[in-house]
Coordinates of C-alpha atoms and ligand atoms in Angstrom, one line a residue:
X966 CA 53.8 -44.8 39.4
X967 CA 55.5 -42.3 41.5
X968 CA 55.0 -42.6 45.5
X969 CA 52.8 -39.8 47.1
X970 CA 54.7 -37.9 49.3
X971 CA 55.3 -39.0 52.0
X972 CA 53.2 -37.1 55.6
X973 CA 55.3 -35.9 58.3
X974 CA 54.7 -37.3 61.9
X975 CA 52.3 -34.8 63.9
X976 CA 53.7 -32.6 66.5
X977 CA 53.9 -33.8 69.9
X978 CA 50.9 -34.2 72.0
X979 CA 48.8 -36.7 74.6
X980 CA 45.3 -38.2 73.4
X981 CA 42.8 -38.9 76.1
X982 CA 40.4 -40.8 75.1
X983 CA 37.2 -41.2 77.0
X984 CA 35.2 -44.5 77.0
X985 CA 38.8 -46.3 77.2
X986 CA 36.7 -49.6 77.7
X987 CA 34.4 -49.2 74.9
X988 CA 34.3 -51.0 71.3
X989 CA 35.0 -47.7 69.2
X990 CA 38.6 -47.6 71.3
X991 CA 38.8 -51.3 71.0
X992 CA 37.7 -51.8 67.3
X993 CA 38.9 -48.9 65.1
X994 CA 40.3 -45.9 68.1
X995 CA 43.4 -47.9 68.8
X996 CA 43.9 -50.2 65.4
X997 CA 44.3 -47.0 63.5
X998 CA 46.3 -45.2 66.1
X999 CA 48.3 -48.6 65.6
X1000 CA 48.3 -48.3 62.0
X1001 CA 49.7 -44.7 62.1
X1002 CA 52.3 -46.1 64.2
X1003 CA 53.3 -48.5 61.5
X1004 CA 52.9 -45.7 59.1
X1005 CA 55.5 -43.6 61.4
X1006 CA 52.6 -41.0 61.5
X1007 CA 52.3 -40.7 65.4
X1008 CA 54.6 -37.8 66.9
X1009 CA 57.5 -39.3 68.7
X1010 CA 56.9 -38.0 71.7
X1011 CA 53.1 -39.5 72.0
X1012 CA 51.0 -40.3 75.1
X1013 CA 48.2 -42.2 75.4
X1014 CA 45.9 -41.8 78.4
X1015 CA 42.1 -44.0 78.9
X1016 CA 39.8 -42.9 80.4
X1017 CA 37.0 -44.9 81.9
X1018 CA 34.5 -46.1 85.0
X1019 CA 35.6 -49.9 85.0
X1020 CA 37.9 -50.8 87.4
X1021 CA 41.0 -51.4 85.5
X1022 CA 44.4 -51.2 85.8
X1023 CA 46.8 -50.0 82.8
X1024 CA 48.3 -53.6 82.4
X1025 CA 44.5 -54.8 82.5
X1026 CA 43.7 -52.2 79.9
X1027 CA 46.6 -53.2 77.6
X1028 CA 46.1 -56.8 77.7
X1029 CA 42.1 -56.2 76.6
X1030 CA 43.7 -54.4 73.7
X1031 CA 46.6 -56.6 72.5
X1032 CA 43.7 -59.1 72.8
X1033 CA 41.4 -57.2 70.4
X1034 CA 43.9 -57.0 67.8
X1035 CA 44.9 -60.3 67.9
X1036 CA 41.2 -60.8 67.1
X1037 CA 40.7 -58.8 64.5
X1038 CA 44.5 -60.7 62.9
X1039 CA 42.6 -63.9 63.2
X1040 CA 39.1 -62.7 61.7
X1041 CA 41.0 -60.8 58.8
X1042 CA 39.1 -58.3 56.8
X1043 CA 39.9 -56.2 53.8
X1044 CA 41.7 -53.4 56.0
X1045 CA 43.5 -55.6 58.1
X1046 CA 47.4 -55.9 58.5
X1047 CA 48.1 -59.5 58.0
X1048 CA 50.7 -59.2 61.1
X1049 CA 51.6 -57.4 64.0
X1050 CA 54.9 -55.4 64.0
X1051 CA 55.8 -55.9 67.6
X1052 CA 57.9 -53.2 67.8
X1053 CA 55.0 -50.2 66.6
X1054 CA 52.3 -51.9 68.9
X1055 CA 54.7 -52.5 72.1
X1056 CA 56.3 -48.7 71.1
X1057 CA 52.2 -47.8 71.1
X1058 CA 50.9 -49.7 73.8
X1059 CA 54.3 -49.0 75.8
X1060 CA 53.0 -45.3 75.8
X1061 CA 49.5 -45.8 77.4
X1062 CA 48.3 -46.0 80.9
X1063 CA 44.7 -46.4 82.1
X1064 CA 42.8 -43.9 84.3
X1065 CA 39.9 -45.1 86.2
X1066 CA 37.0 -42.6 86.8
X1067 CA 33.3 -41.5 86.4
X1068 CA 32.9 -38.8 84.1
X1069 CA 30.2 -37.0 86.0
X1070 CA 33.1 -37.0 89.0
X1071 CA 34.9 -33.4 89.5
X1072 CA 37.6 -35.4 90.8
X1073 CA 38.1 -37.6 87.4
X1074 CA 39.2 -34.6 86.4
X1075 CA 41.8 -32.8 88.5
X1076 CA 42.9 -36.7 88.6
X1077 CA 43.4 -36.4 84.8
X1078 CA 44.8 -32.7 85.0
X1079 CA 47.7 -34.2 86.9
X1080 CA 48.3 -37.0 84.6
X1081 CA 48.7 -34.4 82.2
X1082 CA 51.0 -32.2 84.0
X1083 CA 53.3 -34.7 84.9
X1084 CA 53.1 -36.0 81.0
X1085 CA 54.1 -32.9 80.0
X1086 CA 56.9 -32.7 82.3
X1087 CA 58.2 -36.4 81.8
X1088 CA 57.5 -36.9 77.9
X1089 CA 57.9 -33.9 76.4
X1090 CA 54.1 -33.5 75.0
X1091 CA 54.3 -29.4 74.7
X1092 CA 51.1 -29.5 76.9
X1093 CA 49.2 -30.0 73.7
X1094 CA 46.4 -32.8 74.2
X1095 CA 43.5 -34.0 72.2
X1096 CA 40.3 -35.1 73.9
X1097 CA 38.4 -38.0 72.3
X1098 CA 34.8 -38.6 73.4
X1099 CA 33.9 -42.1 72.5
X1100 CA 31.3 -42.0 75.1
X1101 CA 27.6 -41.9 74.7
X1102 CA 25.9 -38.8 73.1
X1103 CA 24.1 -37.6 76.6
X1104 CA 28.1 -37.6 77.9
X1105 CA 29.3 -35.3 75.6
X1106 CA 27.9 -31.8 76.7
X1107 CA 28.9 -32.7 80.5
X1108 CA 32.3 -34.2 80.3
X1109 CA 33.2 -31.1 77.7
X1110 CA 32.0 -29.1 80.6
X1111 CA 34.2 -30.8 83.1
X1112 CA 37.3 -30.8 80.9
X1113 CA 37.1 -26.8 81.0
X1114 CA 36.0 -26.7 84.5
X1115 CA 39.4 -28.1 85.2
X1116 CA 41.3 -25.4 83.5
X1117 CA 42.0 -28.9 81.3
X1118 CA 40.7 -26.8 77.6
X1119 CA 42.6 -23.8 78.3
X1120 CA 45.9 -22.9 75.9
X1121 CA 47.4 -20.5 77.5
X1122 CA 47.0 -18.1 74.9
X1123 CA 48.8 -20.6 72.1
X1124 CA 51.1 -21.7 73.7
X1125 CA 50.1 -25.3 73.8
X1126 CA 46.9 -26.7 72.1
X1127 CA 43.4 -28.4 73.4
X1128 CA 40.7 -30.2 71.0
X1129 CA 38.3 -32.3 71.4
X1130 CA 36.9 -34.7 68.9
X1131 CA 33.2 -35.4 69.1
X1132 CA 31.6 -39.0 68.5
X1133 CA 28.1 -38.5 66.7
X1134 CA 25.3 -39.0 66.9
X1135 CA 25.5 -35.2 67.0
X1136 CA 22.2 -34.3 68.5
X1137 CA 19.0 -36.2 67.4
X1138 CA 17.2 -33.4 66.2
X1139 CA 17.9 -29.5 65.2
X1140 CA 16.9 -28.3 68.5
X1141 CA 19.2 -30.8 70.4
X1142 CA 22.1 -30.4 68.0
X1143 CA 22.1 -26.7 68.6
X1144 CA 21.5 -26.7 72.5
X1145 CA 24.3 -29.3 72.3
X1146 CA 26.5 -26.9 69.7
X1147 CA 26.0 -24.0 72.2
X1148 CA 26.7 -25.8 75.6
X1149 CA 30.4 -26.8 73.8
X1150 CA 30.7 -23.3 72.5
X1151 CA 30.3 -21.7 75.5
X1152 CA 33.7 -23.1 76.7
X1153 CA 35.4 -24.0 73.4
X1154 CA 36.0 -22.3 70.4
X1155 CA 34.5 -24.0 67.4
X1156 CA 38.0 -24.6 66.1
X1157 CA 39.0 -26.3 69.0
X1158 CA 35.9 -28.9 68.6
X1159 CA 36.6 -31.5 65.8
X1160 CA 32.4 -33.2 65.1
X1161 CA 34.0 -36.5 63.4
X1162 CA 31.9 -38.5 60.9
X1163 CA 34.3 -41.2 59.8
X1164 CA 32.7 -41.2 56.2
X1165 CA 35.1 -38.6 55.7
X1166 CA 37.9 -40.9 56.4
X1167 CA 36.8 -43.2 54.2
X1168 CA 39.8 -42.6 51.3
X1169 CA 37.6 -43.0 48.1
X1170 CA 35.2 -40.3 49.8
X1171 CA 38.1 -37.9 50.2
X1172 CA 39.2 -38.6 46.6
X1173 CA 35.8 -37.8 45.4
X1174 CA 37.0 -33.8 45.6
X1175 CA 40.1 -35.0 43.7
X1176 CA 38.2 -36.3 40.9
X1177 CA 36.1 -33.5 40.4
X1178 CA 38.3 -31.1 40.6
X1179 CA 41.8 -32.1 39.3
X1180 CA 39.8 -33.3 36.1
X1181 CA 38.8 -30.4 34.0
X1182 CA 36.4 -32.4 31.6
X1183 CA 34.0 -32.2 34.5
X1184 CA 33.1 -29.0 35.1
X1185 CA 31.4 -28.4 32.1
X1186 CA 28.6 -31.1 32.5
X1187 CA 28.7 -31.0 36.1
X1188 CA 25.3 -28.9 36.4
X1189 CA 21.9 -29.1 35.6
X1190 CA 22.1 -28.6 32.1
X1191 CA 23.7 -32.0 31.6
X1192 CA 22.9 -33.8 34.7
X1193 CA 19.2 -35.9 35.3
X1194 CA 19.5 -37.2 38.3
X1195 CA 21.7 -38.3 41.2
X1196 CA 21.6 -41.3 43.2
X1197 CA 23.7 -42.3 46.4
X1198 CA 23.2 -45.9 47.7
X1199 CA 24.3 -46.8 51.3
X1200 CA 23.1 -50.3 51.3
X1201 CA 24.2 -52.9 54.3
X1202 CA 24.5 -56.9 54.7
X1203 CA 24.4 -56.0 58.3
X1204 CA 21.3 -56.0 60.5
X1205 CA 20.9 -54.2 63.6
X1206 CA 23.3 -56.4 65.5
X1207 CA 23.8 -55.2 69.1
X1208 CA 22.7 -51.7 68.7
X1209 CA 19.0 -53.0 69.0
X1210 CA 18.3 -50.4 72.0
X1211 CA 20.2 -47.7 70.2
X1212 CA 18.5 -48.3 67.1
X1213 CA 15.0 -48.5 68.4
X1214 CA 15.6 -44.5 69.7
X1215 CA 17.6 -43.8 66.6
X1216 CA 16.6 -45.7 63.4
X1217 CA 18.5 -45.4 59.9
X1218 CA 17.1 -41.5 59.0
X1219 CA 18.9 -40.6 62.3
X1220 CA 21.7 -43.0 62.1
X1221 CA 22.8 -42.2 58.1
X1222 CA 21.4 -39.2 56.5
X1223 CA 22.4 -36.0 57.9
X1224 CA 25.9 -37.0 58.2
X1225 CA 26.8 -40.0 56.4
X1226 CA 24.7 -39.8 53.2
X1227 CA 24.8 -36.1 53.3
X1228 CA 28.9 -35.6 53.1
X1229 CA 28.5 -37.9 50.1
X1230 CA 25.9 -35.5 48.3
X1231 CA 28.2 -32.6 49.8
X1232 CA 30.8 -33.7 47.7
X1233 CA 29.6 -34.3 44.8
X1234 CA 27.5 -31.0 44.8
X1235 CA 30.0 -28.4 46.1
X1236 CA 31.4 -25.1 44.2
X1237 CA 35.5 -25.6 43.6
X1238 CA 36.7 -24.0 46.7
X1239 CA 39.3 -21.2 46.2
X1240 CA 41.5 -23.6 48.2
X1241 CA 42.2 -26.7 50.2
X1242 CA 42.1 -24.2 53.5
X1243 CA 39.7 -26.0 55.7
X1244 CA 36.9 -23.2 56.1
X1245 CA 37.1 -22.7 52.1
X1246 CA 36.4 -26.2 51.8
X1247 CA 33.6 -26.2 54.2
X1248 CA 32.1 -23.0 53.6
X1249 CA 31.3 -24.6 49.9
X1250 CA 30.0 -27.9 51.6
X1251 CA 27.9 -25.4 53.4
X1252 CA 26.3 -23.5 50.9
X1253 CA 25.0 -27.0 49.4
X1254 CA 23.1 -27.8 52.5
X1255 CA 22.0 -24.5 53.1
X1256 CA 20.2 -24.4 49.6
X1257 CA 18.8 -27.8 50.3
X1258 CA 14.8 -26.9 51.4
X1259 CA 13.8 -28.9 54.1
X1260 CA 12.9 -32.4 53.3
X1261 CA 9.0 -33.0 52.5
X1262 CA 7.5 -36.2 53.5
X1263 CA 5.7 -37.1 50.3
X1264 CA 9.2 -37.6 49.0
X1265 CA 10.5 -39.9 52.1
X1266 CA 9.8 -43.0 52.4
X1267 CA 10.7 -45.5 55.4
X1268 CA 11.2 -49.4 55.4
X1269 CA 11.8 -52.0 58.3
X1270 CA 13.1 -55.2 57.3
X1271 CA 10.9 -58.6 57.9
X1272 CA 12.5 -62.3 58.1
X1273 CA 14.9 -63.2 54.9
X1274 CA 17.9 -64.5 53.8
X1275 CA 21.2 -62.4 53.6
X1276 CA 23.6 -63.5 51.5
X1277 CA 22.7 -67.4 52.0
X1278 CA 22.2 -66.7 56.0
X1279 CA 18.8 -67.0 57.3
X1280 CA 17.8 -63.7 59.0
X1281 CA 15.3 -62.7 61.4
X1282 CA 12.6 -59.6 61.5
X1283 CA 14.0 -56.8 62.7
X1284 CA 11.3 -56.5 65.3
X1285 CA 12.4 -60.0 66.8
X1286 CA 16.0 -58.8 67.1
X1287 CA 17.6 -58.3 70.8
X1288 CA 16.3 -55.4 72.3
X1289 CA 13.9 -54.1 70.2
X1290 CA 9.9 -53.8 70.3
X1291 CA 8.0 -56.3 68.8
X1292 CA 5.6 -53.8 67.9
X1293 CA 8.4 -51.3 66.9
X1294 CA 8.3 -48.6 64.5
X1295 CA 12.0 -47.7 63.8
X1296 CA 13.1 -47.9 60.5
X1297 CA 16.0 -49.8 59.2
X1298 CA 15.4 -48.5 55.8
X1299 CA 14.7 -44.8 54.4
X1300 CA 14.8 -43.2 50.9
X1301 CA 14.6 -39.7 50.2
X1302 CA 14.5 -37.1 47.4
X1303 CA 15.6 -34.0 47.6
X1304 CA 16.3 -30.7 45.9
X1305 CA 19.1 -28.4 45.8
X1306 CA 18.1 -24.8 44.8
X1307 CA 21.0 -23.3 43.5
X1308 CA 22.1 -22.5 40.1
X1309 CA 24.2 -25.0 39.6
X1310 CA 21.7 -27.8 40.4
X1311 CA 18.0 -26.6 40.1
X1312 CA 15.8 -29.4 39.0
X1313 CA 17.7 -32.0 39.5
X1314 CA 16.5 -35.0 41.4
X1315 CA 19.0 -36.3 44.4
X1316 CA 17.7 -39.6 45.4
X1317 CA 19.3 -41.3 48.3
X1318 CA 18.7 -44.7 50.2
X1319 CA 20.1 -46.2 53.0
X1320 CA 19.5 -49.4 54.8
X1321 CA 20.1 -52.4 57.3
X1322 CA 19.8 -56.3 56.0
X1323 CA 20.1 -55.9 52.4
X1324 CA 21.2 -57.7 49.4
X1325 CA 24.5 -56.4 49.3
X1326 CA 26.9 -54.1 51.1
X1327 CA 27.4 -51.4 48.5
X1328 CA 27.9 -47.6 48.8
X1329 CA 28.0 -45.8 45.3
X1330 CA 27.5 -42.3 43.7
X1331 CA 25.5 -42.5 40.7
X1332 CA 25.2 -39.5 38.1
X1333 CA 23.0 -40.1 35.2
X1334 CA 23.4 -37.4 32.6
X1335 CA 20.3 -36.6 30.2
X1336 CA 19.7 -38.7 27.3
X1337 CA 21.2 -38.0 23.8
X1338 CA 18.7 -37.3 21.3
X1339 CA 17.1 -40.3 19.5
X1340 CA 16.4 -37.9 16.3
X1341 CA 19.8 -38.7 14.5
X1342 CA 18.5 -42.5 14.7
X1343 CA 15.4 -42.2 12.9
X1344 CA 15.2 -44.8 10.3
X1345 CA 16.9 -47.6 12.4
X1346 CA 16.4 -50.1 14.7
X1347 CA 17.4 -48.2 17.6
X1348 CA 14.0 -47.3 19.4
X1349 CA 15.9 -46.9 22.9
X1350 CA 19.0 -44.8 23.9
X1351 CA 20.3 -46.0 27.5
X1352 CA 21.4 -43.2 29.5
X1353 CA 25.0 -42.3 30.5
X1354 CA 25.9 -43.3 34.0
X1355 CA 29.0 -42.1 35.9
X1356 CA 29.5 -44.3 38.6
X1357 CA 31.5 -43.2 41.8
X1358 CA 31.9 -46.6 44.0
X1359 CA 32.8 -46.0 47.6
X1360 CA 32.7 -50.0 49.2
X1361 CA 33.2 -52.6 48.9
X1362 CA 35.8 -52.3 45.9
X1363 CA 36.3 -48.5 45.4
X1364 CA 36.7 -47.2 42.1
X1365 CA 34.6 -45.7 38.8
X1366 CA 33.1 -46.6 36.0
X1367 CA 31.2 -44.7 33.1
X1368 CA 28.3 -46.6 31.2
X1369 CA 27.7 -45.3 27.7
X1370 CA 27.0 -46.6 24.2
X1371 CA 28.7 -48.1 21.1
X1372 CA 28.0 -49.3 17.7
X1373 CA 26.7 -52.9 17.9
X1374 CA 29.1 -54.9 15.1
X1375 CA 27.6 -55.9 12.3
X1376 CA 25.8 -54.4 9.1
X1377 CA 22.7 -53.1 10.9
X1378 CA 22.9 -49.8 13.2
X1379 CA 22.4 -51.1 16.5
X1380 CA 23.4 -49.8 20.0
X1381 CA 24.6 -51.4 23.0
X1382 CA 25.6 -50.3 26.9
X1383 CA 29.1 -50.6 27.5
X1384 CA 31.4 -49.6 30.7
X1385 CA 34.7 -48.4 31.0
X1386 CA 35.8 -48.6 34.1
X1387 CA 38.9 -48.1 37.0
X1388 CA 39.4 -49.7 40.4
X1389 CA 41.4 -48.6 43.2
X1390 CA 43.2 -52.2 43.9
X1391 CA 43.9 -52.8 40.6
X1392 CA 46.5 -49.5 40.5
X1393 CA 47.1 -49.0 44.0
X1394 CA 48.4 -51.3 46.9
X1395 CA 45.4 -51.9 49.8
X1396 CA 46.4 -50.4 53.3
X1397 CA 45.5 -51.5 56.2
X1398 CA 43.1 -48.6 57.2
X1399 CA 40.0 -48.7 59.8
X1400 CA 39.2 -45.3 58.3
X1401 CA 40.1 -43.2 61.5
X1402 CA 43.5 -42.8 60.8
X1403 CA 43.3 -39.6 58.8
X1404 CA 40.6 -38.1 60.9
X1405 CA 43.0 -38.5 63.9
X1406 CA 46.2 -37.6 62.3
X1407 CA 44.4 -34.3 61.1
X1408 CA 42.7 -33.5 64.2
X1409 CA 46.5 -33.5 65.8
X1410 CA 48.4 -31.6 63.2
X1411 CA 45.0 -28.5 63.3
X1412 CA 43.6 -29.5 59.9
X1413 CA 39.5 -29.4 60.1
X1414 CA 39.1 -29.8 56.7
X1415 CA 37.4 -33.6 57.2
X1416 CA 35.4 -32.4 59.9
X1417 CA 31.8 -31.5 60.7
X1418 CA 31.5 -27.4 61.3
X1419 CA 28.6 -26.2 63.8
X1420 CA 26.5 -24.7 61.0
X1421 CA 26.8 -27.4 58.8
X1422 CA 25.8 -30.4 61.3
X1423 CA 22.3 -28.1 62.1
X1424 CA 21.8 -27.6 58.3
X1425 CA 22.2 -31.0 58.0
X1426 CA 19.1 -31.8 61.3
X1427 CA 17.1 -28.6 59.6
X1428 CA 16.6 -30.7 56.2
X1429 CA 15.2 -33.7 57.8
X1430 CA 13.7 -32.2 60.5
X1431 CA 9.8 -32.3 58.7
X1432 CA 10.1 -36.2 57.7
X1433 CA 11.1 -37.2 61.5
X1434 CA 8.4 -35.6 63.1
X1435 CA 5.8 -36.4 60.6
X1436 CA 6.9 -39.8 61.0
X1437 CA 7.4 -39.4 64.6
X1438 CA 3.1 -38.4 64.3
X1439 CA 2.6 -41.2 62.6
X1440 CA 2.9 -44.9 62.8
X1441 CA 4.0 -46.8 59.7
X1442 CA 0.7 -49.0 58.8
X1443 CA 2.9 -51.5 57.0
X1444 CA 5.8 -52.4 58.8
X1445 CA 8.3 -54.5 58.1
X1446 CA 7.7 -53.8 54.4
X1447 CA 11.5 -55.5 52.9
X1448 CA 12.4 -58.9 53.5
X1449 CA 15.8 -59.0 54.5
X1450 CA 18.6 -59.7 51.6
X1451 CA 16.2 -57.7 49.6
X1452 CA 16.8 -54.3 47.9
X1453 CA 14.2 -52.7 50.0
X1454 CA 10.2 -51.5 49.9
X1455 CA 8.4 -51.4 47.0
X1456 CA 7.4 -47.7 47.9
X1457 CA 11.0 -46.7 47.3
X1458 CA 10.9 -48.0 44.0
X1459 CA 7.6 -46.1 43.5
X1460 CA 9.0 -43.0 44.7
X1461 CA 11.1 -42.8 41.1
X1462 CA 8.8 -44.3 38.9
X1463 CA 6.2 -41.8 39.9
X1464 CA 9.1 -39.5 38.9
X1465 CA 9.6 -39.3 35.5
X1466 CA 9.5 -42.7 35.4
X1467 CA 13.0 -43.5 36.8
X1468 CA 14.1 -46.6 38.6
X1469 CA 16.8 -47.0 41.4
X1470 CA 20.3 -48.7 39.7
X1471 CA 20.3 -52.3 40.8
X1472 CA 22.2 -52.7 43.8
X1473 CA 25.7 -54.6 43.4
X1474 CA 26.1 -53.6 39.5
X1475 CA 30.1 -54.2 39.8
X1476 CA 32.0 -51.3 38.3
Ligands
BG6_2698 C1 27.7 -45.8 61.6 C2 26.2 -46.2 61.9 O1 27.8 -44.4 61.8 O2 28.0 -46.1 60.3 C3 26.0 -47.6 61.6 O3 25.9 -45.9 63.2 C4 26.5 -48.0 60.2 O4 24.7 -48.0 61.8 C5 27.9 -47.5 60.0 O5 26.5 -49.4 60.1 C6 28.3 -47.7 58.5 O6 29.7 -47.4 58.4 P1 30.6 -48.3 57.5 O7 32.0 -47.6 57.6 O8 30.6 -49.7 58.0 O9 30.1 -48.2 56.1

């Protein structure tokens, strides 16, 4: 098979990252600017600056780092290098240096503006610089307004570049997502502000576009005329972990749907942009969750997960996990059905799921087109025609698979379910990739393409908007309602069988 081309490195520039000490730059910030390094995707002349409160110094810093990675080498994983290249992380880690400061301090600031100036002067970074807040949510409207209150988001009319990538949770409602949207568009434009959500990093998720669309026996069954229902499945092993007090304000609606879940239904719902030019692509993903109507609350359903077993390890309630309530009414689980009301897709059911401490980790697409009809079988056994299932499997083993049926062997006409299907690793080598190293890598060379625009992350709070307050009124009567290692509440199930009598794909069906 012939090699993709091959990317240039990006342009020069400095990162600053913000929350230097924190696990997103320790866990996946670093490891993929490390794994661009290897990929010779960082510009050559690169600076790396952290920014943080603890007391540090940038040999401190470093050592924390090297030490992480070393970690994750000993703990392996499916994305992990199996070695260091000393030369790419000394060249990387050779480039950073640690700033120590409070973020609500004016003086962090003009600290940091001098770091800059003199980066630009000593290492050649064009004055371009990308801001990275992996900080809290309630830091991101204040340090934003701090970076431009230090002249630090200006570029002097193009002739360098500022932007600023933005962690989520992006708000935790409409209202706060578009008080926090305003605040950062009072003192950025909204293509300087890049609102990551590192599904779209995810390669299989980008490739979903590529399959539609560079496939032309698609099109013509992509719609509502051949389609019966959609299902995306986000299911985790993992529990709540350590995110217990972040959880209990947040729980899984918040935490998954409007970004996560909802760039999956984006993609698989969208109109063929007239290009790959970022705003064509987003203005389509835009018009799907603009014809989504807000979400009703007879058709959500939310789940918290009681004591199980996970995969052969004992597990405890959620509610007796650190830091949360024992009388707590977050939920670790949530299923949903929506609507699109556009041409293309009126009618059809989009049913998704997320949640914490089940059976399997498993994300997948599933289309099920409308039955064949059983007319042409009169006269035979076959009382039953099993419906045709295209499959689009995002983790843990990426790839596709289409169900459909076949003649049984033998002298009688019977039918059976067969699959036909592809997988990623069994045609292209794994990479190491922690799933940030496109997102970053875009964000440098301008391309917003994988990232969240204003309009869409509020479309995205406006649709769920009605289930979170009516559950926010309302306090579930039956919690925790899964057991752990289980494929969640019975009222999820309900939801589709009261629905035509559908039923949610077993989770863990292997491509
Ligand atoms: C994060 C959520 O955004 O995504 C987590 O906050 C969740 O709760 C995670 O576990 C899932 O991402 P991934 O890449 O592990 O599937």
């Amino acid at each position: 098979m012939e090699p993709a081309p091959e990317a240039k490195p990006a342009g020069p520039c400095a990162m600053v990252i913000f929350g230097a000490g924190g696990d997103l730059t320790k866990r996946l910030v670093v490891p993929a600017l490390y794994n661009l390094a290897t990929s010779k995707l960082l510009p050559k002349d690169f600076v790396l600056i952290g920014v943080d409160v603890a007391d540090l110094t940038t040999d401190q810093w470093r050592e924390n780092l090297s030490k992480m990675m070393q970690s994750f080498l000993a703990g392996g994983g499916e994305f992990t290098p199996e070695s260091i290249d000393p030369s790419a992380w000394d060249g990387l880690i050779g480039n950073m240096s640690y700033l120590r400061g409070d973020f609500a301090d004016d003086g962090t600031f003009k600290k940091l503006g001098d770091v800059l100036q003199k980066t630009e002067d000593d290492r050649h970074t064009g004055g371009n610089v990308l801001f990275y807040l992996a900080v809290a949510d309630r830091f991101f409207g204040p340090v934003v307004d701090k970076i431009a209150a230090a002249g630090l988001a200006d570029e002097q009319d193009g002739k360098r570049w500022r932007r600023v990538i933005v962690e989520k949770p992006f708000g935790h409602s409409l209202e706060s997502a578009k008080a926090l949207n305003q605040r950062l568009l009072k003192v950025l434009r909204e293509d300087q502000i890049y609102r990551i959500d590192h599904f779209l990093g995810k390669e299989t998720v980008q490739s979903i576009m590529a399959i539609r669309f560079a496939n032309g026996f698609f099109e013509p069954i992509w719609n509502r005329d051949h389609v019966d229902q959609v299902q995306i499945t986000v299911a985790e092993t993992v529990g709540v972990e350590r995110r217990g007090k972040f959880y209990e304000q947040t729980g899984a609606l918040r935490d998954m749907v409007p970004n996560h879940l909802f760039q999956l239904l984006t993609m698989i719902a969208m109109e063929p942009p007239t290009s790959f030019d970022p705003d064509a692509v987003r203005d389509r993903k835009a018009d799907v969750m603009k014809a989504i109507p807000p979400a009703s609350l007879d058709c959500a359903v939310r789940g918290q997960y009681g004591r199980g077993e996970v995969e052969g390890h004992p597990v405890v309630d959620y509610r007796h996990e650190p830091d949360v309530s024992p009388t707590s009414s977050a939920e670790t689980y949530v299923a949903l059905k929506l609507e699109i009301d556009s041409w293309r897709w009126a009618g059809v059911p989009f049913y998704l799921r997320t949640g914490k401490s089940m059976s399997k980790r498993w994300t997948e697409i599933a289309i099920q087109f409308r039955r064949a009809p059983l007319s042409i079988f009169q006269g035979t056994d076959v009382s039953h025609m099993a419906p045709n299932w295209l499959v689009l499997q995002i983790q843990p083993d990426e790839g596709i698979s289409f169900q459909f049926q076949v003649k049984r062997p033998g002298q009688t006409v019977a039918l059976a379910p067969v699959k036909s299907s592809f997988a990623y690793k069994d045609w292209f080598p794994p990479s190491a990739n922690v799933g940030y190293e496109t997102l970053i890598y875009d964000c440098m060379i301008g391309d917003a393409t994988l990232f969240q625009r204003a309009d869409m992350v509020e479309a995205g709070w406006r649709i769920v908007q009605p289930v979170l307050d009516g559950w926010a009124a309302e306090k579930p009567a039956d919690f925790p309602n899964y057991a752990a290692g289980s494929s969640g509440p019975k009222a999820a199930d309900d939801l589709l069988a009261n629905d035509g009598e559908r039923s949610w794909r077993p989770i863990g069906n292997p491509i």
